[in-house]
Amino acid sequence: VQLQASGGGLVQAGGSMTLSCAASGRSWYAMGWFRRAPGKEREFVAATSRGGASTYYANSVKGRFTISRDNAKNTVHLQMNNLQPEDTAVYYCAADTGPVNTDPGRYHHWGQGTQVTVSS
């Protein structure tokens, strides 16, 4: 499967942004979003199960970010509200045929990453 992420850019603190990830091939993937800030390890952001019934969020984004999916379009979205400078990072979408997981090591397919920069 190939994953194509889009929607990154520059936004002021308190603003909103939506990332999208389009997947080719089979549609029954658990999908997640991860991010890597400069000088930091890659970290989990949000994930959704294959049907979208289950969603998981990192504590740092809970209540501000929402993950959703459109299986008809093989697309997953990450709606990010009230963005803060600490959200600045390269965001990656990931997919796997296994159960939804917050561990990046469990995902076998990765998109190219999209930069999100939040100015203060």
Coordinates of N, CA and C in Angstrom, one line a residue:
V1 N 0.8 -1.2 0.0 CA 0.0 0.0 0.0 C 0.9 1.2 0.0
Q2 N 0.4 2.3 -0.7 CA 1.1 3.6 -0.7 C 0.3 4.6 0.1
L3 N 0.9 5.4 0.9 CA 0.2 6.4 1.7 C 0.7 7.8 1.2
Q4 N -0.2 8.7 1.0 CA 0.1 10.0 0.6 C -0.5 11.0 1.5
A5 N 0.3 11.7 2.3 CA -0.1 12.7 3.3 C -0.2 14.0 2.7
S6 N -1.1 14.9 3.1 CA -1.2 16.2 2.7 C -1.8 17.1 3.7
G7 N -1.7 18.4 3.6 CA -2.4 19.3 4.4 C -1.5 20.1 5.4
G8 N -0.2 19.8 5.5 CA 0.6 20.6 6.4 C 0.8 22.0 6.0
G9 N 1.5 22.7 6.8 CA 1.8 24.1 6.5 C 2.1 24.9 7.8
L10 N 1.9 26.2 7.7 CA 2.2 27.1 8.8 C 0.9 27.7 9.3
V11 N 0.8 27.7 10.6 CA -0.4 28.3 11.3 C 0.0 28.9 12.6
Q12 N -0.8 29.9 12.9 CA -0.5 30.6 14.2 C -1.1 29.8 15.4
A13 N -0.5 30.0 16.5 CA -1.0 29.3 17.7 C -2.5 29.6 17.9
G14 N -3.2 28.6 18.3 CA -4.7 28.7 18.4 C -5.4 28.4 17.2
G15 N -4.7 28.2 16.1 CA -5.4 28.0 14.8 C -5.7 26.5 14.6
S16 N -6.2 26.2 13.4 CA -6.6 24.8 13.1 C -6.0 24.4 11.8
M17 N -5.9 23.1 11.6 CA -5.4 22.5 10.4 C -5.9 21.1 10.3
T18 N -6.1 20.7 9.0 CA -6.5 19.3 8.8 C -5.5 18.6 7.9
L19 N -5.0 17.5 8.4 CA -4.1 16.6 7.6 C -4.9 15.5 7.0
S20 N -4.6 15.1 5.8 CA -5.2 13.9 5.2 C -4.2 12.9 4.7
C21 N -4.6 11.7 4.7 CA -3.7 10.6 4.2 C -4.6 9.7 3.3
A22 N -4.2 9.6 2.1 CA -4.9 8.7 1.1 C -4.1 7.5 1.0
A23 N -4.8 6.3 1.1 CA -4.1 5.0 0.9 C -4.6 4.3 -0.3
S24 N -3.6 3.8 -1.0 CA -3.9 3.0 -2.2 C -4.1 1.5 -1.8
G25 N -4.6 0.7 -2.6 CA -4.8 -0.7 -2.3 C -5.9 -1.0 -1.4
R26 N -5.8 -2.0 -0.6 CA -6.8 -2.5 0.3 C -7.2 -1.4 1.3
S27 N -8.5 -1.5 1.7 CA -9.0 -0.4 2.6 C -9.1 -0.8 4.0
W28 N -8.8 -2.1 4.4 CA -9.0 -2.5 5.7 C -7.8 -2.4 6.6
Y29 N -7.3 -1.2 6.7 CA -6.1 -1.0 7.5 C -6.4 -0.2 8.8
A30 N -5.8 -0.6 9.8 CA -5.7 0.3 11.0 C -4.8 1.4 10.6
M31 N -5.2 2.7 10.9 CA -4.3 3.8 10.5 C -4.0 4.7 11.7
G32 N -2.9 5.3 11.6 CA -2.5 6.2 12.7 C -1.7 7.4 12.2
W33 N -1.6 8.3 13.1 CA -0.7 9.5 12.9 C 0.3 9.5 13.9
F34 N 1.5 9.8 13.5 CA 2.7 10.0 14.4 C 3.4 11.3 14.0
R35 N 4.2 11.8 14.9 CA 4.9 13.0 14.6 C 6.3 13.0 15.2
R36 N 7.2 13.7 14.6 CA 8.6 13.8 15.1 C 9.0 15.3 15.1
A37 N 9.2 15.8 16.3 CA 9.6 17.2 16.4 C 11.2 17.2 16.3
P38 N 11.7 18.4 16.0 CA 13.2 18.5 15.9 C 13.9 18.0 17.2
G39 N 14.8 17.1 17.1 CA 15.6 16.7 18.3 C 14.8 15.7 19.2
K40 N 13.7 15.3 18.7 CA 12.9 14.4 19.6 C 12.6 13.1 18.8
E41 N 12.2 12.1 19.6 CA 11.8 10.8 19.1 C 10.4 10.9 18.4
R42 N 10.2 10.0 17.5 CA 8.8 9.9 16.9 C 7.8 9.5 18.0
E43 N 6.7 10.1 18.0 CA 5.7 9.9 19.0 C 4.3 9.7 18.4
F44 N 3.6 8.9 19.1 CA 2.2 8.6 18.7 C 1.3 9.8 18.9
V45 N 0.4 10.0 17.9 CA -0.6 11.2 18.0 C -2.0 10.6 18.1
A46 N -2.4 9.9 17.1 CA -3.8 9.3 17.1 C -3.8 8.1 16.2
A47 N -4.8 7.3 16.4 CA -5.0 6.1 15.6 C -6.5 5.7 15.6
T48 N -6.8 5.0 14.5 CA -8.2 4.6 14.3 C -8.2 3.1 13.8
S49 N -9.2 2.4 14.3 CA -9.3 1.0 13.9 C -9.8 0.9 12.4
R50 N -9.8 -0.3 11.9 CA -10.2 -0.4 10.5 C -11.5 0.2 10.1
G51 N -12.5 -0.1 11.0 CA -13.9 0.4 10.7 C -14.1 1.8 11.2
G52 N -13.2 2.3 12.0 CA -13.3 3.6 12.6 C -14.0 3.7 13.9
A53 N -14.5 2.5 14.4 CA -15.2 2.5 15.6 C -14.4 2.8 16.9
S54 N -13.1 2.5 16.8 CA -12.2 2.8 17.9 C -11.2 3.8 17.5
T55 N -11.0 4.8 18.4 CA -10.0 5.8 18.2 C -9.1 6.0 19.4
Y56 N -7.9 6.4 19.3 CA -7.0 6.5 20.4 C -6.2 7.8 20.2
Y57 N -5.9 8.5 21.3 CA -5.2 9.7 21.2 C -4.1 9.8 22.2
A58 N -3.0 10.5 21.9 CA -2.0 10.8 22.9 C -2.6 11.8 23.9
N59 N -2.2 11.8 25.1 CA -2.7 12.7 26.1 C -2.5 14.2 25.7
S60 N -1.4 14.4 25.0 CA -1.0 15.8 24.7 C -2.0 16.4 23.6
V61 N -2.7 15.6 22.9 CA -3.6 16.1 21.9 C -5.1 15.8 22.1
K62 N -5.3 15.0 23.2 CA -6.7 14.7 23.5 C -7.6 15.9 23.7
G63 N -8.7 16.0 23.1 CA -9.6 17.1 23.2 C -9.3 18.2 22.2
R64 N -8.2 18.1 21.5 CA -7.8 19.1 20.5 C -7.8 18.5 19.1
F65 N -7.4 17.3 19.0 CA -7.2 16.6 17.7 C -8.3 15.5 17.5
T66 N -8.8 15.3 16.3 CA -9.8 14.3 16.0 C -9.3 13.5 14.8
I67 N -9.3 12.2 14.9 CA -9.0 11.4 13.8 C -10.3 10.8 13.2
S68 N -10.4 10.7 11.9 CA -11.6 10.2 11.3 C -11.1 9.5 10.0
R69 N -12.0 8.6 9.5 CA -11.6 8.0 8.3 C -12.9 7.8 7.4
D70 N -12.6 7.8 6.1 CA -13.6 7.6 5.0 C -13.1 6.3 4.3
N71 N -13.6 5.2 4.6 CA -13.2 4.0 4.0 C -13.6 3.9 2.5
A72 N -14.6 4.6 2.1 CA -15.0 4.6 0.7 C -14.0 5.3 -0.1
K73 N -13.2 6.2 0.5 CA -12.2 6.9 -0.2 C -10.8 6.5 0.2
N74 N -10.7 5.5 1.1 CA -9.4 5.1 1.6 C -8.6 6.2 2.2
T75 N -9.3 7.1 2.9 CA -8.6 8.3 3.5 C -8.8 8.4 5.0
V76 N -7.8 8.9 5.6 CA -7.9 9.2 7.1 C -7.5 10.6 7.2
H77 N -8.3 11.3 8.1 CA -8.0 12.7 8.4 C -7.6 13.0 9.8
L78 N -6.9 14.0 10.0 CA -6.5 14.4 11.4 C -6.9 15.9 11.5
Q79 N -8.0 16.2 12.2 CA -8.4 17.6 12.4 C -7.7 18.1 13.7
M80 N -6.9 19.1 13.5 CA -6.2 19.6 14.6 C -6.6 21.0 15.0
N81 N -7.1 21.2 16.2 CA -7.6 22.5 16.7 C -6.8 23.0 17.8
N82 N -6.8 24.3 18.0 CA -6.1 25.0 19.1 C -4.6 24.5 19.1
L83 N -4.0 24.6 17.9 CA -2.6 24.2 17.7 C -1.7 25.1 18.6
Q84 N -0.7 24.5 19.1 CA 0.3 25.2 19.9 C 1.7 25.0 19.3
P85 N 2.6 25.8 19.7 CA 4.0 25.7 19.1 C 4.6 24.3 19.4
E86 N 4.2 23.7 20.5 CA 4.8 22.4 20.7 C 4.2 21.3 19.8
D87 N 3.2 21.6 19.0 CA 2.7 20.7 18.0 C 3.5 20.7 16.7
T88 N 4.5 21.6 16.7 CA 5.3 21.7 15.5 C 6.1 20.4 15.3
A89 N 6.0 19.8 14.1 CA 6.7 18.5 13.9 C 6.4 18.1 12.4
V90 N 7.1 17.1 12.0 CA 6.7 16.4 10.8 C 5.7 15.3 11.2
Y91 N 4.6 15.3 10.5 CA 3.5 14.4 10.8 C 3.5 13.3 9.8
Y92 N 3.4 12.0 10.2 CA 3.4 10.9 9.4 C 2.2 10.1 9.6
C93 N 1.6 9.6 8.5 CA 0.5 8.7 8.6 C 1.0 7.3 8.4
A94 N 0.4 6.3 9.0 CA 0.8 4.9 8.9 C -0.4 4.0 8.9
A95 N -0.1 2.8 8.3 CA -1.2 1.9 8.1 C -0.7 0.5 8.3
D96 N -1.6 -0.4 8.8 CA -1.2 -1.8 9.0 C -2.5 -2.7 8.9
T97 N -2.3 -3.9 8.5 CA -3.4 -4.8 8.5 C -3.7 -5.4 9.8
G98 N -2.9 -5.2 10.8 CA -3.1 -5.7 12.1 C -4.0 -4.8 12.9
P99 N -4.2 -5.1 14.2 CA -5.1 -4.3 15.0 C -4.6 -2.9 15.2
V100 N -5.4 -2.0 15.5 CA -5.0 -0.6 15.8 C -4.0 -0.6 16.9
N101 N -3.0 0.2 16.8 CA -1.9 0.2 17.8 C -1.4 1.6 18.0
T102 N -0.8 1.9 19.1 CA -0.2 3.2 19.4 C 1.3 3.1 19.2
D103 N 1.8 1.9 19.0 CA 3.3 1.6 18.9 C 3.7 1.7 17.4
P104 N 4.5 2.7 17.1 CA 4.9 2.9 15.6 C 5.5 1.6 15.1
G105 N 6.2 0.8 15.9 CA 6.8 -0.4 15.4 C 5.9 -1.4 14.9
R106 N 4.6 -1.2 15.2 CA 3.6 -2.2 14.7 C 3.1 -1.8 13.3
Y107 N 3.4 -0.7 12.8 CA 2.9 -0.3 11.5 C 4.0 -0.6 10.4
H108 N 3.5 -1.2 9.3 CA 4.5 -1.6 8.3 C 4.4 -0.6 7.1
H109 N 3.5 0.3 7.0 CA 3.4 1.2 5.9 C 3.3 2.6 6.3
W110 N 4.2 3.4 5.7 CA 4.3 4.8 6.2 C 4.2 5.8 5.0
G111 N 3.6 6.9 5.2 CA 3.6 8.0 4.3 C 4.9 8.8 4.4
Q112 N 5.0 9.8 3.5 CA 6.3 10.5 3.4 C 6.4 11.6 4.4
G113 N 5.4 12.0 5.2 CA 5.5 13.0 6.2 C 5.1 14.4 5.6
T114 N 4.5 15.2 6.5 CA 4.1 16.5 6.1 C 4.4 17.4 7.3
Q115 N 5.0 18.6 7.0 CA 5.5 19.5 8.0 C 4.3 20.3 8.5
V116 N 4.2 20.4 9.8 CA 3.3 21.3 10.5 C 4.1 22.3 11.4
T117 N 4.0 23.5 11.1 CA 4.7 24.5 11.9 C 3.7 25.5 12.6
V118 N 3.8 25.6 13.9 CA 2.9 26.5 14.6 C 3.7 27.6 15.2
S119 N 3.3 28.8 14.8 CA 4.1 30.0 15.3 C 3.4 30.6 16.5
S120 N 4.2 31.1 17.4 CA 3.6 31.7 18.6 C 3.2 33.2 18.5

